[in-house]
Coordinates of C-alpha atoms and ligand atoms in Angstrom, one line a residue:
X18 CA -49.8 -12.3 -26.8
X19 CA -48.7 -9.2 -26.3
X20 CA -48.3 -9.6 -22.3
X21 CA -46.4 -12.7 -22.8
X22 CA -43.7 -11.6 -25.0
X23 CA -43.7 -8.3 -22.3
X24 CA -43.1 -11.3 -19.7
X25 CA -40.8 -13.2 -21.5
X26 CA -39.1 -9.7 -21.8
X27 CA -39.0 -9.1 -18.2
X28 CA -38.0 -12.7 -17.1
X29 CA -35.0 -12.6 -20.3
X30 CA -33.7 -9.3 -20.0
X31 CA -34.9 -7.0 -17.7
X32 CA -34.3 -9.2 -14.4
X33 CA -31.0 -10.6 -15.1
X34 CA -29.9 -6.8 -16.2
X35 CA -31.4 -6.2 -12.6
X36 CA -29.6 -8.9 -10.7
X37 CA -26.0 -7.8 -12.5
X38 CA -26.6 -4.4 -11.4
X39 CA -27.4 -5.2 -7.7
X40 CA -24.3 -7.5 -7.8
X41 CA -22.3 -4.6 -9.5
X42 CA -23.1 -2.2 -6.4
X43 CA -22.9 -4.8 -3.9
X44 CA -19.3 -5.2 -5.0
X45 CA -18.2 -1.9 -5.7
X46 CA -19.0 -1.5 -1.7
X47 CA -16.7 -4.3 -0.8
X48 CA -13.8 -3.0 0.7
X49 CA -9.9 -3.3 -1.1
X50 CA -7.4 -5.5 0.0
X51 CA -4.2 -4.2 -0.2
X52 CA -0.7 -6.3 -0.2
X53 CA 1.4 -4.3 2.2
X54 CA 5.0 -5.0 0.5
X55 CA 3.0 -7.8 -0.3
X56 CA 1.9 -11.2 1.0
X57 CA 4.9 -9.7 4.1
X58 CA 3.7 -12.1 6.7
X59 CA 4.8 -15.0 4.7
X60 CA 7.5 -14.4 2.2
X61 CA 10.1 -11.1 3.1
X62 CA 8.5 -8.3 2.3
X63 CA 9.2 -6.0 -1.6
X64 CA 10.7 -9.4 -3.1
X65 CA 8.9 -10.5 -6.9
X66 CA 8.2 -14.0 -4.5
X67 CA 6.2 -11.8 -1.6
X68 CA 3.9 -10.2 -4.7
X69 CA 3.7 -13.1 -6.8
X70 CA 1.8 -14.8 -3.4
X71 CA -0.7 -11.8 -3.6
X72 CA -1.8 -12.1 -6.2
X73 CA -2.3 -15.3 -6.1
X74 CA -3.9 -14.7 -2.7
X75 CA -6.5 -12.4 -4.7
X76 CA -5.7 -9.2 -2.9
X77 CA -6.5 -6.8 -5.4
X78 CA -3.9 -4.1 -5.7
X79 CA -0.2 -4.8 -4.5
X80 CA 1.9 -1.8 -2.7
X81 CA 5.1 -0.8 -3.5
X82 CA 7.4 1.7 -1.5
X83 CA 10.1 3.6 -3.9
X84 CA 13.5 4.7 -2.9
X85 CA 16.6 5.4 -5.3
X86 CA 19.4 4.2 -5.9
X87 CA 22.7 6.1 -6.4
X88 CA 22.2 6.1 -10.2
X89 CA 18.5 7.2 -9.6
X90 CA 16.6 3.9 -10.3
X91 CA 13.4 3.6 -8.4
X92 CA 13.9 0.4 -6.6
X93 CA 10.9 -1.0 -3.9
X94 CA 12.2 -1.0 -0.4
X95 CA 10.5 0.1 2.7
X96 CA 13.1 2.1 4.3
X97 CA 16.3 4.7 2.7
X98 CA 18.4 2.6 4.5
X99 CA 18.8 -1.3 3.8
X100 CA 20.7 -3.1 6.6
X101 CA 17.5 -4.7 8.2
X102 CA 16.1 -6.5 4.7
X103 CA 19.7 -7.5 3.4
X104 CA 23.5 -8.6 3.8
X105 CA 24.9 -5.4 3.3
X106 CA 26.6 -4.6 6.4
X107 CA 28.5 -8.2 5.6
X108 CA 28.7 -7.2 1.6
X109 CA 30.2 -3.8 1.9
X110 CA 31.2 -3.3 5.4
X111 CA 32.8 0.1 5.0
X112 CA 29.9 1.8 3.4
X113 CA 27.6 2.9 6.0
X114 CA 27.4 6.4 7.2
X115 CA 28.2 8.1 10.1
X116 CA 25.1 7.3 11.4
X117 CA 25.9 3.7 11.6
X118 CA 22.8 2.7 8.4
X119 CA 23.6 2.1 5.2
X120 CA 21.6 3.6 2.6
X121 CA 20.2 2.2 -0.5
X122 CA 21.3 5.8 -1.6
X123 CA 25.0 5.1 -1.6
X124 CA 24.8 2.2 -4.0
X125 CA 24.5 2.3 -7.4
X126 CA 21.8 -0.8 -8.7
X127 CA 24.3 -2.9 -9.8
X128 CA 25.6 -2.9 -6.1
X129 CA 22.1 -3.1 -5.0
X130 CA 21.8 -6.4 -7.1
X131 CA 24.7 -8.1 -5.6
X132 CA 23.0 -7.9 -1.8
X133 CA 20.7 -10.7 -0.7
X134 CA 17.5 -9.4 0.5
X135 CA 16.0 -11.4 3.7
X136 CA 13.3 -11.4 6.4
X137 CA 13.3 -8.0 8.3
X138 CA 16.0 -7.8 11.4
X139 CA 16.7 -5.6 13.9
X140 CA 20.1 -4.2 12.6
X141 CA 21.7 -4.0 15.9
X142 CA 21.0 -7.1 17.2
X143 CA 20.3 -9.3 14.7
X144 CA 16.9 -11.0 15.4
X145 CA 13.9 -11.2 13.6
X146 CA 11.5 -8.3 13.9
X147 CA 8.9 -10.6 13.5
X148 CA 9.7 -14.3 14.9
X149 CA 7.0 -16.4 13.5
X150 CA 7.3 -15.5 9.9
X151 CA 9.9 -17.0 7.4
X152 CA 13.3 -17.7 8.7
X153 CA 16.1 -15.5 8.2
X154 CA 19.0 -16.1 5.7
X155 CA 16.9 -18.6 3.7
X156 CA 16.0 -18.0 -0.1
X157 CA 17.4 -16.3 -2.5
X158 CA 15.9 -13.3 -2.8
X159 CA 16.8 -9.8 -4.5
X160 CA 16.0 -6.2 -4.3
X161 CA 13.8 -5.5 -7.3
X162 CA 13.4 -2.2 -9.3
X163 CA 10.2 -0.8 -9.7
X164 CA 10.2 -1.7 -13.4
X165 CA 10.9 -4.8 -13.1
X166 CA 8.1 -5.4 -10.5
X167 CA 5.6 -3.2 -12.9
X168 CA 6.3 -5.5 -15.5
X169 CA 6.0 -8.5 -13.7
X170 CA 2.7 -7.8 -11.8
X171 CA 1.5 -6.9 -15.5
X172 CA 2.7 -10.2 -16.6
X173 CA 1.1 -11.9 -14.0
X174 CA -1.9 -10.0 -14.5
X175 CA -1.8 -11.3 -18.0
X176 CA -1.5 -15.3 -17.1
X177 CA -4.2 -15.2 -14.6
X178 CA -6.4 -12.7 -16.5
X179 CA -6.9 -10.5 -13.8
X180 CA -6.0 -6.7 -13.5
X181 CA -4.6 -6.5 -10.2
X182 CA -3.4 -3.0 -9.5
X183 CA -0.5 -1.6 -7.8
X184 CA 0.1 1.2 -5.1
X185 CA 3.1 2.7 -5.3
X186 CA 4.8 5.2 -2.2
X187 CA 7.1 8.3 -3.2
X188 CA 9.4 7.5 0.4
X189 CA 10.9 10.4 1.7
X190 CA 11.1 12.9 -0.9
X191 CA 12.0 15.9 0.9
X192 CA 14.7 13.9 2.1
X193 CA 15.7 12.7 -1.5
X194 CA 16.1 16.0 -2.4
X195 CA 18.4 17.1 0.2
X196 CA 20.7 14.2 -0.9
X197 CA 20.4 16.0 -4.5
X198 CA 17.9 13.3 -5.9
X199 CA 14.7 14.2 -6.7
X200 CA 12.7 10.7 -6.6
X201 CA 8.5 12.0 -7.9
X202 CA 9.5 13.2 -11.4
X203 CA 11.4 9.4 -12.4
X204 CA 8.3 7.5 -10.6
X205 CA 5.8 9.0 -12.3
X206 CA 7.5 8.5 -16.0
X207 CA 7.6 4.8 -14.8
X208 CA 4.3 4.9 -14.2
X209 CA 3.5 6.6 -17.0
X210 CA 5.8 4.0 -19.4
X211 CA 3.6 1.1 -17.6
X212 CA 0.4 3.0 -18.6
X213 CA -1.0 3.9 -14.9
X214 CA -2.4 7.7 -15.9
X215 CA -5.5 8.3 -15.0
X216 CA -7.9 7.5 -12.3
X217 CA -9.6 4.9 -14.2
X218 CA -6.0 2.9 -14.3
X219 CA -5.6 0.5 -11.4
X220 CA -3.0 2.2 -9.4
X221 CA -3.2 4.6 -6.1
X222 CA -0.3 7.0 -5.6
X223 CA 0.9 7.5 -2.3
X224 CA 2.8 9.7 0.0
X225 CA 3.2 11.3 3.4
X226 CA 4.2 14.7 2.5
X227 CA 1.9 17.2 1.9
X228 CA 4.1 19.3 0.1
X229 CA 5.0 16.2 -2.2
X230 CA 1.6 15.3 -2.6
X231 CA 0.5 18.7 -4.0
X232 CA 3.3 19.4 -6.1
X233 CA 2.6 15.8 -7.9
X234 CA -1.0 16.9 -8.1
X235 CA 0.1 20.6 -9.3
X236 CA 3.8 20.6 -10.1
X237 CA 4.5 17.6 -11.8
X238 CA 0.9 16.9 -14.0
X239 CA -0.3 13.2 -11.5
X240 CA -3.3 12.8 -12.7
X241 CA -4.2 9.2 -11.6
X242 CA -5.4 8.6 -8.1
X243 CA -3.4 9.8 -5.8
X244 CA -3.7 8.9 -1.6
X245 CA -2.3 11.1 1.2
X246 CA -0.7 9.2 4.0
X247 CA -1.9 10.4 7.5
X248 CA 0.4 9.6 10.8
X249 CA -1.2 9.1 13.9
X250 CA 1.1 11.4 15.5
X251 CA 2.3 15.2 15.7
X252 CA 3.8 17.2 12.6
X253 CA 6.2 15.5 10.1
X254 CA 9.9 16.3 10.2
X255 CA 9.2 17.9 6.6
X256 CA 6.3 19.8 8.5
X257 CA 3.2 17.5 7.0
X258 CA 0.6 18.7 10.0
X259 CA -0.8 15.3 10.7
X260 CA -3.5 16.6 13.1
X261 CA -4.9 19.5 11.1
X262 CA -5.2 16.8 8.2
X263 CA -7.0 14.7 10.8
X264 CA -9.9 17.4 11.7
X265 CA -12.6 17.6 9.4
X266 CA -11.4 20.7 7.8
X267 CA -8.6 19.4 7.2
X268 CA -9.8 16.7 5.1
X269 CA -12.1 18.7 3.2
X270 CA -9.2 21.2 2.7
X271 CA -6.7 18.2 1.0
X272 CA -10.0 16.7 -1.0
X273 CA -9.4 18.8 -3.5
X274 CA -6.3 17.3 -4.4
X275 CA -6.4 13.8 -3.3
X276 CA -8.5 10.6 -3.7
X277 CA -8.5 9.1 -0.4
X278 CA -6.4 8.8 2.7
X279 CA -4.2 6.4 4.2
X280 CA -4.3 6.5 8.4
X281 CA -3.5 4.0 10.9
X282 CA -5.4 1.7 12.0
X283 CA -5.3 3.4 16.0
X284 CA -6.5 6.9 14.8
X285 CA -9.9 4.9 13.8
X286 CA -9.9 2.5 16.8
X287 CA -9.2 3.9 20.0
X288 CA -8.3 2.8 23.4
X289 CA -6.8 0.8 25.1
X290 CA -8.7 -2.9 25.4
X291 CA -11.8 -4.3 23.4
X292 CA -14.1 -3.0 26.4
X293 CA -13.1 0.3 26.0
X294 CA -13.0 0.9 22.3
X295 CA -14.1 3.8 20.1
X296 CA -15.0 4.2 16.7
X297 CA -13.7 8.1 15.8
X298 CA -15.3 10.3 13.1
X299 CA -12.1 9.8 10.4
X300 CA -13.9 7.7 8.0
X301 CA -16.9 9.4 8.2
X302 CA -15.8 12.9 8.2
X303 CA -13.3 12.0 5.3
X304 CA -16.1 9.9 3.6
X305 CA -18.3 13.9 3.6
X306 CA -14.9 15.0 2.2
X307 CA -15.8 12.2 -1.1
X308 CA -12.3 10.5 0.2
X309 CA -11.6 6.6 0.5
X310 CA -10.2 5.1 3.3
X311 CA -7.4 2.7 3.5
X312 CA -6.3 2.2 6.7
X313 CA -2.7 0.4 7.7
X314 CA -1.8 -2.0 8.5
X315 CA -3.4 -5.7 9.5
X316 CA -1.0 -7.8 10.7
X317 CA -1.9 -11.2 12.2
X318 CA 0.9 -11.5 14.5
X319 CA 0.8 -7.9 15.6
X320 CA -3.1 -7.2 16.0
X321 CA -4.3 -4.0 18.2
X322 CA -4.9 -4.3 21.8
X323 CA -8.5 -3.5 21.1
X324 CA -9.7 -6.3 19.0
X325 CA -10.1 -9.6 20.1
X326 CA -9.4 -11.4 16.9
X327 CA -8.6 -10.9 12.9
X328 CA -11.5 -11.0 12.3
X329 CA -13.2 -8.4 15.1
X330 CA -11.1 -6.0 13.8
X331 CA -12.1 -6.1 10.1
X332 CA -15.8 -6.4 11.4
X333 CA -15.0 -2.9 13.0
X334 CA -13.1 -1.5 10.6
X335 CA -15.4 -2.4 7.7
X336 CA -18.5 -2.6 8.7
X337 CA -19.2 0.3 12.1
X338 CA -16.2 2.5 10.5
X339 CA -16.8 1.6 6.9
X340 CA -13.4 1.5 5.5
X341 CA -13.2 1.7 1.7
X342 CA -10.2 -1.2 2.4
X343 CA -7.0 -2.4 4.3
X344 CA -3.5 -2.6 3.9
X345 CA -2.7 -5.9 5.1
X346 CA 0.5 -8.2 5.5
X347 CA -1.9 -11.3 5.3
X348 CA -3.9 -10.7 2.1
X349 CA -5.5 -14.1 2.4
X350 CA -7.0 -13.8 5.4
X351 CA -8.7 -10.3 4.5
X352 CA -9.6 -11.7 1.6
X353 CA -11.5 -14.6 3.3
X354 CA -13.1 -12.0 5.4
X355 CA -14.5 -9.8 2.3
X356 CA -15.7 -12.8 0.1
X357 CA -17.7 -13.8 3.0
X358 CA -19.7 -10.6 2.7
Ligands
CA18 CA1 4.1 2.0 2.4

């Protein structure tokens, strides 16, 4: 009697307890797909349109680069200036600085609001950066505050009943701050009004100064995820040394205030062609560090000359570098690659 109930136990409880766990850790080893500015390679890139198709895509958090306006409201943009995602150079032609650009800086939002955001161009000579993806000029389209995109991925999140998460980058905040605008103190009470706190909220935090990234660590109380950016280059103009971060001392010396870290792509995969590829020790010397890794940035029509395919280089990336997950401009087809796995 006794051994059947303890049977009838195992085969009711115990196993299916067992089989939820296994599937628990098989998933929590899947990597992250990450929206760069959203589904990019379809819909231009920051507009509520691009996100919306994310997350419908299934990608699981959605990225969001900050820059101010004039008035200091966070708006999502890639760049500080804004004449190769929208009509301003036509809207206010006497605006732009000596430089030539014209900066979202210089606006207040309710300029910002009257400029129509597009596919991105090449400012001087007007073509498409990226000739395969939607047309320029057509849609409708409008720079969004980072509020109002908070509010509608929450929304979102609410009529699908998912909990897709975002990850927001502090642009340029040295640079800010020279202009007399000091950009990390209103992003973080957005993201604290929105309820992304801690580092069991769905958001990453990111940046690519080091200064920046310990002062909101230190300074300014972030105590949610946060992710340092890593170029594949020399020093940052703000003096972010980019190949003493890259060392493995260097990573061990940030992982005391960081999460994870964002590199390329190239400074996991080197060479030159597929024959003479290498795997480098970023991901696994970060990974002895205890930091993720999401590298940037999969583009389909813009792949690296050392993968043969899509899908060769998320093979590599995932599964001989083990990349905690990808920034990608084609969510679906890296989601396609992870629910495969
Ligand atoms: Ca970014």
């Amino acid at each position: 009697m006794m051994k059947a109930v303890f049977k009838l136990m195992i085969l009711r409880f115990l196993f299916p307890l067992t089989l939820f766990v296994v599937s628990i850790l098989a998933k929590a080893e899947l990597p992250i797909v990450i929206a760069h500015r959203g589904a990019s390679g379809y819909i231009p890139e920051h507009t509520l349109e691009a996100k919306a198709m994310a997350h419908a895509m299934r990608a699981d958090f959605l990225e969001q680069d900050i820059v101010l306006s004039k008035d200091n409201i966070p708006v999502v943009l890639h760049d500080a200036h804004i004449d190769t995602v929208t009509d301003v150079a036509t809207k206010f032609p006497d605006r732009k600085r000596e430089d030539g650009r014209y900066y979202a800086l210089d606006f207040s939002l309710a300029e910002l609001k009257q400029l129509r955001v597009t596919e991105r161009f090449n400012a001087k000579t007007g073509k498409p950066v990226y000739p395969k993806r939607f047309p320029g000029g057509i849609g409708r389209f409008e720079i969004v505050t980072l509020e109002e995109e908070l509010e509608f991925i929450q929304a979102l999140n609410q009529s699908t009943g998912r909990d897709v998460g975002i990850y927001p980058e502090i642009k340029k905040p040295g640079w800010h701050r020279e202009q007399g605008h000091d950009i990390s103190p209103i992003v973080l009470s957005i993201l604290e009004k929105f309820g992304y706190r801690t580092k069991e909220d769905a958001c990453f935090l990111q940046c690519f100064e080091i200064a920046e990234v310990k002062r909101l660590r230190e300074e300014l109380g972030w105590k949610g995820r946060l992710v340092m950016l890593l170029s594949g280059g020399g020093k940052g103009k703000d003096g972010t040394d980019f190949p003493y971060l890259r060392t493995e001392e260097g990573l061990l010396g940030i992982s005391a205030i960081v999460d994870g870290i964002g590199p390329p792509i190239g400074s996991i995969i080197t060479g030159k062609s597929p024959e003479d590829r290498q795997i480098t020790d970023l991901v696994k010397h970060a990974h002895a560090a205890n930091l993720v890794v999401h590298p940037y940035t999969r583009r389909s029509d813009e792949l690296p000359a050392t993968v043969r395919s899509a899908d060769d280089l998320m093979d590599l990336l995932f599964r001989e570098a083990e990349a905690d997950g990808l920034f990608t401009d084609f969510p679906d087809v890296t989601v396609k690659w992870v629910e495969k796995e």
